[in-house]
Amino acid sequence: LSVETADVFLILMSRIAELKDPRDGIARISLDEMARLRDVRIRHGSSRNLYDDFKQEILRLSDLRLTMSWKDYKTGGDITFGRERPDRLLDIIDIEYKRGSETWTAFRFRCGQALSYFLDPEGLFWIGYYSKALLHLSPYHDAFTKKLGTYWILIGTISEKKGQLPRATPRTILDFCGEKIHWRNPGQTVDAFIEAHQRLEDLGVLEAIPILEPPARGRGYFNEWLDTVLTVKLSEDLWKIRDSRGKGKLRLKVRGRIKKRRKEKRKITQQVPKTLQELRENPHAIKRLRTEHAMRQPDLARALGITRQTLSNYERGLRTIPEDKALKFLQ
């Protein structure tokens, strides 16, 4: 899907996540709400053009049908939905209101039967929580990051049912996100892939990412890298919350976690390494301090006069940070 269509899908799924029973309930949203959730502001031109674009994305989603096959880990059997007649991704109906000279449009929608089978309320809460972080990313500069985040969230929802962390190969991920591979200069694809994952980690969508840099970028490395299985860990801020009694309790628990995180940040501030030796003994402090000060990895790398990948190696403890760079960082 295009990044715009993927955004609209994420908006609809996040609204479904707010339902009392996401598998059977019907959600509702207006075009004004969609513009607000996607963080789109009208500066020039007509809002009618924006709303017409939203309508087209909704219609595109309403036309999507799918056949799904997976293993039922409760019974051990195989399940296929829609083999003879593919099921709708989402059931959507448009509603137009008119009053005098004013007209506005809303949509009512719910999950298709296939989609609702494997989505549970907890997984949808997760989607609803992270959609806020992803939707505010720029569709022009962070399009790949947005689609990558959506991929890991949806895969994570399925993996939890198996008691596993989400896993995938770069080839599968790039295919899902519709990203073209630069075969003449595969390093561009690798660098964009690493940067998008780092961006998701900075946002708090991913709690831990694997080592994405190939061991070496010699001849023939790229195909091997494309088929390397990667395992990520999504943030547990919402995943550990298991409250089926209502959203009020949920918000209280989330606030409690935010307060706890603020206390942890204050502790981090008190644990700033004061010497080169302390920093070398605890290289992970580089990432913690960078995150605390809301610095992106490329920005800090630029300030230190090194590449982003070199900084990543320092943060992971794969390479020892040189004295001059360490002192500059501490300053």
Short mmCIF file of C-alpha atoms in Angstrom, two decimals:
data_model
loop_
_atom_site.label_atom_id
_atom_site.label_comp_id
_atom_site.label_asym_id
_atom_site.label_seq_id
_atom_site.Cartn_x
_atom_site.Cartn_y
_atom_site.Cartn_z
CA LEU A 1 0.00 0.00 0.00
CA SER A 2 1.02 3.62 -0.42
CA VAL A 3 1.96 5.39 2.80
CA GLU A 4 -1.32 7.36 2.63
CA THR A 5 -3.43 4.20 2.34
CA ALA A 6 -1.42 2.55 5.11
CA ASP A 7 -2.02 5.60 7.33
CA VAL A 8 -5.77 5.46 6.76
CA PHE A 9 -5.79 1.73 7.52
CA LEU A 10 -3.90 2.38 10.76
CA ILE A 11 -6.38 5.13 11.70
CA LEU A 12 -9.34 2.78 11.16
CA MET A 13 -7.66 0.00 13.13
CA SER A 14 -6.87 2.34 16.02
CA ARG A 15 -10.53 3.39 16.15
CA ILE A 16 -11.57 -0.28 16.18
CA ALA A 17 -9.16 -0.75 19.10
CA GLU A 18 -11.32 1.60 21.19
CA LEU A 19 -14.42 -0.59 20.84
CA LYS A 20 -15.66 -2.62 23.78
CA ASP A 21 -15.53 -5.74 21.60
CA PRO A 22 -13.25 -5.08 18.61
CA ARG A 23 -14.24 -8.31 16.90
CA ASP A 24 -17.97 -7.56 16.70
CA GLY A 25 -18.37 -3.83 17.33
CA ILE A 26 -18.87 -1.12 14.73
CA ALA A 27 -16.63 1.95 14.76
CA ARG A 28 -17.36 5.38 13.31
CA ILE A 29 -15.13 8.20 12.07
CA SER A 30 -15.55 11.46 10.19
CA LEU A 31 -13.24 12.97 7.59
CA ASP A 32 -12.43 15.82 10.00
CA GLU A 33 -11.26 13.30 12.60
CA MET A 34 -9.12 11.53 10.02
CA ALA A 35 -7.39 14.80 9.11
CA ARG A 36 -6.69 15.48 12.78
CA LEU A 37 -5.36 11.99 13.49
CA ARG A 38 -3.07 12.13 10.46
CA ASP A 39 -1.86 15.52 11.67
CA VAL A 40 -2.80 17.20 8.38
CA ARG A 41 -3.47 20.93 8.43
CA ILE A 42 -4.98 22.89 5.56
CA ARG A 43 -2.79 25.88 4.70
CA HIS A 44 -3.41 26.44 1.02
CA GLY A 45 -6.15 25.20 -1.25
CA SER A 46 -9.49 23.64 -0.44
CA SER A 47 -10.20 21.17 2.33
CA ARG A 48 -12.52 19.50 -0.18
CA ASN A 49 -9.47 18.15 -2.05
CA LEU A 50 -8.10 16.66 1.16
CA TYR A 51 -11.41 15.02 2.02
CA ASP A 52 -11.78 13.66 -1.50
CA ASP A 53 -8.34 12.06 -1.12
CA PHE A 54 -9.42 10.47 2.17
CA LYS A 55 -12.55 9.14 0.50
CA GLN A 56 -10.48 7.53 -2.23
CA GLU A 57 -8.22 5.84 0.32
CA ILE A 58 -11.27 4.53 2.20
CA LEU A 59 -12.80 3.19 -1.01
CA ARG A 60 -9.49 1.52 -1.88
CA LEU A 61 -9.47 -0.25 1.48
CA SER A 62 -13.12 -1.25 1.18
CA ASP A 63 -12.34 -2.97 -2.13
CA LEU A 64 -9.48 -5.06 -0.72
CA ARG A 65 -10.27 -8.74 -0.24
CA LEU A 66 -7.98 -11.38 1.17
CA THR A 67 -7.53 -15.09 1.64
CA MET A 68 -5.76 -16.02 4.88
CA SER A 69 -4.17 -19.30 5.93
CA TRP A 70 -2.44 -19.94 9.24
CA LYS A 71 -1.84 -22.59 11.86
CA ASP A 72 -4.18 -22.62 14.86
CA TYR A 73 -1.80 -22.95 17.80
CA LYS A 74 -4.65 -23.84 20.14
CA THR A 75 -5.79 -26.96 18.27
CA GLY A 76 -2.75 -27.66 16.09
CA GLY A 77 -4.77 -27.60 12.86
CA ASP A 78 -4.62 -25.37 9.78
CA ILE A 79 -7.24 -22.71 9.08
CA THR A 80 -8.02 -21.01 5.78
CA PHE A 81 -10.45 -18.12 5.44
CA GLY A 82 -11.90 -17.17 2.07
CA ARG A 83 -10.39 -19.85 -0.17
CA GLU A 84 -13.44 -19.91 -2.45
CA ARG A 85 -14.57 -16.35 -1.84
CA PRO A 86 -11.96 -13.92 -0.48
CA ASP A 87 -13.15 -11.96 2.53
CA ARG A 88 -13.22 -8.18 2.84
CA LEU A 89 -10.38 -6.67 4.80
CA LEU A 90 -12.79 -4.20 6.39
CA ASP A 91 -16.56 -3.82 6.05
CA ILE A 92 -17.07 -0.10 5.39
CA ILE A 93 -20.21 1.90 4.68
CA ASP A 94 -20.27 5.64 4.06
CA ILE A 95 -22.83 7.98 5.63
CA GLU A 96 -23.54 11.47 4.29
CA TYR A 97 -25.24 14.09 6.44
CA LYS A 98 -26.94 17.17 4.99
CA ARG A 99 -28.33 20.12 6.87
CA GLY A 100 -29.18 23.22 4.92
CA SER A 101 -26.18 24.09 2.76
CA GLU A 102 -23.77 22.01 4.86
CA THR A 103 -22.75 18.46 3.98
CA TRP A 104 -20.34 16.21 5.83
CA THR A 105 -19.34 12.58 5.51
CA ALA A 106 -18.59 9.85 8.03
CA PHE A 107 -17.88 6.13 7.79
CA ARG A 108 -19.01 3.16 9.83
CA PHE A 109 -16.77 0.12 9.66
CA ARG A 110 -15.74 -3.14 11.32
CA CYS A 111 -13.18 -5.90 10.82
CA GLY A 112 -13.83 -8.52 8.18
CA GLN A 113 -14.35 -12.03 9.50
CA ALA A 114 -10.85 -13.21 8.55
CA LEU A 115 -9.11 -10.20 10.07
CA SER A 116 -11.17 -10.31 13.27
CA TYR A 117 -10.35 -13.99 13.83
CA PHE A 118 -6.74 -13.45 14.82
CA LEU A 119 -6.94 -9.93 16.29
CA ASP A 120 -7.67 -9.87 20.00
CA PRO A 121 -8.50 -6.83 22.20
CA GLU A 122 -5.01 -6.67 23.70
CA GLY A 123 -3.34 -6.73 20.31
CA LEU A 124 -5.63 -3.97 19.09
CA PHE A 125 -4.88 -1.82 22.14
CA TRP A 126 -1.26 -2.15 21.06
CA ILE A 127 -2.08 -0.99 17.53
CA GLY A 128 -4.14 1.90 18.91
CA TYR A 129 -1.31 3.02 21.18
CA TYR A 130 1.44 3.02 18.57
CA SER A 131 -0.65 4.48 15.78
CA LYS A 132 -0.30 7.86 17.51
CA ALA A 133 3.50 7.73 17.25
CA LEU A 134 3.52 6.53 13.65
CA LEU A 135 0.83 8.82 12.23
CA HIS A 136 2.69 11.97 13.24
CA LEU A 137 5.74 10.99 11.20
CA SER A 138 6.19 12.86 7.93
CA PRO A 139 4.82 10.88 4.95
CA TYR A 140 7.55 12.49 2.82
CA HIS A 141 10.64 11.94 4.95
CA ASP A 142 9.57 8.94 7.08
CA ALA A 143 7.34 6.94 4.70
CA PHE A 144 9.40 3.75 5.03
CA THR A 145 9.57 4.13 8.82
CA LYS A 146 5.78 4.48 9.01
CA LYS A 147 5.16 1.34 6.96
CA LEU A 148 7.89 -0.58 8.78
CA GLY A 149 6.33 0.30 12.14
CA THR A 150 2.91 -0.86 10.94
CA TYR A 151 4.45 -4.14 9.77
CA TRP A 152 6.13 -4.95 13.10
CA ILE A 153 3.02 -4.02 15.09
CA LEU A 154 0.77 -6.32 13.06
CA ILE A 155 3.32 -9.17 13.05
CA GLY A 156 3.83 -8.68 16.81
CA THR A 157 0.10 -9.11 17.38
CA ILE A 158 0.26 -12.53 15.71
CA SER A 159 3.54 -13.61 17.30
CA GLU A 160 2.24 -13.03 20.82
CA LYS A 161 -0.32 -15.78 20.30
CA LYS A 162 2.59 -18.18 19.80
CA GLY A 163 4.49 -16.78 22.77
CA GLN A 164 7.25 -15.54 20.47
CA LEU A 165 8.89 -12.28 19.49
CA PRO A 166 8.11 -11.03 15.96
CA ARG A 167 10.56 -12.34 13.35
CA ALA A 168 11.09 -11.61 9.65
CA THR A 169 13.75 -11.31 6.99
CA PRO A 170 14.66 -8.00 5.32
CA ARG A 171 13.45 -9.46 2.02
CA THR A 172 9.97 -10.13 3.46
CA ILE A 173 9.81 -6.71 5.12
CA LEU A 174 10.90 -4.80 2.02
CA ASP A 175 8.37 -6.72 -0.07
CA PHE A 176 5.55 -5.94 2.39
CA CYS A 177 6.48 -2.24 2.50
CA GLY A 178 6.75 -2.02 -1.29
CA GLU A 179 10.32 -0.71 -1.08
CA LYS A 180 12.39 -1.01 -4.24
CA ILE A 181 15.84 -2.52 -3.80
CA HIS A 182 18.80 -0.57 -5.19
CA TRP A 183 20.52 -3.51 -6.84
CA ARG A 184 23.27 -1.31 -8.31
CA ASN A 185 24.02 0.16 -4.90
CA PRO A 186 22.55 -2.24 -2.30
CA GLY A 187 24.25 -0.31 0.48
CA GLN A 188 21.59 2.39 0.10
CA THR A 189 18.88 -0.17 0.87
CA VAL A 190 20.82 -1.49 3.89
CA ASP A 191 21.42 2.02 5.25
CA ALA A 192 17.75 3.05 4.82
CA PHE A 193 16.65 -0.20 6.50
CA ILE A 194 18.92 0.39 9.50
CA GLU A 195 17.96 4.06 9.83
CA ALA A 196 14.22 3.26 9.79
CA HIS A 197 14.64 0.69 12.57
CA GLN A 198 16.71 3.13 14.60
CA ARG A 199 13.98 5.75 14.15
CA LEU A 200 11.38 3.31 15.50
CA GLU A 201 13.62 2.58 18.47
CA ASP A 202 13.99 6.32 19.16
CA LEU A 203 10.19 6.69 19.03
CA GLY A 204 9.73 3.90 21.54
CA VAL A 205 7.92 1.58 19.11
CA LEU A 206 10.78 -0.94 19.25
CA GLU A 207 12.36 -1.63 22.62
CA ALA A 208 15.24 -3.61 21.14
CA ILE A 209 16.49 -4.14 17.60
CA PRO A 210 18.98 -6.75 16.36
CA ILE A 211 22.35 -6.00 14.79
CA LEU A 212 21.26 -4.97 11.31
CA GLU A 213 24.66 -4.12 9.86
CA PRO A 214 26.05 -6.99 7.71
CA PRO A 215 29.26 -8.56 9.13
CA ALA A 216 31.03 -7.28 6.01
CA ARG A 217 29.96 -5.53 2.84
CA GLY A 218 32.05 -7.60 0.52
CA ARG A 219 31.10 -9.25 -2.75
CA GLY A 220 27.83 -11.22 -2.56
CA TYR A 221 26.91 -10.03 0.97
CA PHE A 222 23.57 -8.51 0.00
CA ASN A 223 21.57 -11.64 -0.89
CA GLU A 224 22.72 -13.31 2.32
CA TRP A 225 21.71 -10.21 4.29
CA LEU A 226 18.25 -10.15 2.66
CA ASP A 227 17.52 -13.68 3.96
CA THR A 228 18.86 -13.15 7.48
CA VAL A 229 16.12 -13.72 10.06
CA LEU A 230 15.69 -10.70 12.35
CA THR A 231 13.95 -10.68 15.72
CA VAL A 232 12.79 -7.46 17.36
CA LYS A 233 11.20 -6.65 20.68
CA LEU A 234 8.37 -4.16 20.72
CA SER A 235 7.96 -1.84 23.67
CA GLU A 236 6.08 -3.39 26.57
CA ASP A 237 4.44 -0.14 27.72
CA LEU A 238 1.06 -1.40 26.63
CA TRP A 239 1.70 -5.05 25.89
CA LYS A 240 1.84 -6.04 29.57
CA ILE A 241 -1.44 -4.28 30.37
CA ARG A 242 -4.19 -6.87 30.58
CA ASP A 243 -7.33 -5.13 31.73
CA SER A 244 -10.65 -6.16 30.18
CA ARG A 245 -12.82 -4.13 32.56
CA GLY A 246 -12.65 -0.80 30.75
CA LYS A 247 -10.47 1.92 29.31
CA GLY A 248 -10.44 3.98 32.51
CA LYS A 249 -8.19 1.49 34.31
CA LEU A 250 -6.06 1.25 31.20
CA ARG A 251 -5.35 4.99 31.17
CA LEU A 252 -4.46 4.94 34.87
CA LYS A 253 -1.95 2.17 34.29
CA VAL A 254 -0.45 3.97 31.31
CA ARG A 255 -0.08 7.15 33.37
CA GLY A 256 1.57 5.11 36.10
CA ARG A 257 4.08 3.77 33.60
CA ILE A 258 4.79 7.29 32.33
CA LYS A 259 5.53 8.44 35.90
CA LYS A 260 7.76 5.42 36.40
CA ARG A 261 9.63 6.21 33.18
CA ARG A 262 10.17 9.81 34.33
CA LYS A 263 11.68 8.53 37.58
CA GLU A 264 13.95 6.22 35.59
CA LYS A 265 15.07 9.18 33.45
CA ARG A 266 15.96 11.13 36.60
CA LYS A 267 18.05 8.14 37.73
CA ILE A 268 19.80 8.08 34.36
CA THR A 269 20.68 11.76 34.74
CA GLN A 270 22.35 10.96 38.05
CA GLN A 271 24.34 8.15 36.39
CA VAL A 272 26.07 10.21 33.70
CA PRO A 273 29.60 8.80 33.20
CA LYS A 274 32.15 11.37 34.34
CA THR A 275 35.29 9.81 32.91
CA LEU A 276 36.43 8.11 29.73
CA GLN A 277 36.88 4.81 31.59
CA GLU A 278 33.33 4.89 32.98
CA LEU A 279 31.91 5.50 29.53
CA ARG A 280 33.96 2.70 27.99
CA GLU A 281 32.82 0.29 30.72
CA ASN A 282 29.20 1.23 30.06
CA PRO A 283 28.83 2.04 26.32
CA HIS A 284 25.04 1.59 26.49
CA ALA A 285 24.94 4.87 28.43
CA ILE A 286 25.52 6.64 25.11
CA LYS A 287 22.16 5.51 23.80
CA ARG A 288 20.37 6.13 27.11
CA LEU A 289 21.65 9.68 27.35
CA ARG A 290 20.96 10.35 23.68
CA THR A 291 17.36 9.16 24.12
CA GLU A 292 16.94 11.20 27.30
CA HIS A 293 17.92 14.35 25.42
CA ALA A 294 15.70 13.45 22.44
CA MET A 295 18.63 13.23 20.02
CA ARG A 296 18.35 11.10 16.90
CA GLN A 297 21.29 8.85 16.12
CA PRO A 298 22.16 10.64 12.83
CA ASP A 299 22.14 14.03 14.61
CA LEU A 300 24.53 12.91 17.36
CA ALA A 301 26.77 11.16 14.82
CA ARG A 302 26.98 14.39 12.82
CA ALA A 303 27.87 16.36 15.95
CA LEU A 304 30.66 13.90 16.75
CA GLY A 305 31.94 13.88 13.18
CA ILE A 306 31.33 10.16 12.59
CA THR A 307 28.90 8.02 10.59
CA ARG A 308 25.62 6.81 12.04
CA GLN A 309 26.74 3.19 11.76
CA THR A 310 29.96 3.94 13.65
CA LEU A 311 27.92 5.51 16.45
CA SER A 312 25.63 2.46 16.46
CA ASN A 313 28.67 0.22 16.94
CA TYR A 314 29.80 2.38 19.89
CA GLU A 315 26.33 2.25 21.48
CA ARG A 316 26.17 -1.53 21.17
CA GLY A 317 29.66 -2.02 22.54
CA LEU A 318 30.84 -3.58 19.28
CA ARG A 319 33.65 -1.05 18.98
CA THR A 320 35.50 0.91 21.64
CA ILE A 321 34.80 4.62 21.43
CA PRO A 322 38.03 6.63 20.87
CA GLU A 323 39.14 9.07 23.54
CA ASP A 324 38.53 12.23 21.49
CA LYS A 325 34.99 11.20 20.55
CA ALA A 326 34.17 10.08 24.08
CA LEU A 327 35.34 13.36 25.59
CA LYS A 328 33.38 15.33 23.00
CA PHE A 329 30.28 13.28 23.79
CA LEU A 330 30.63 13.79 27.55
CA GLN A 331 31.09 17.54 27.04
#
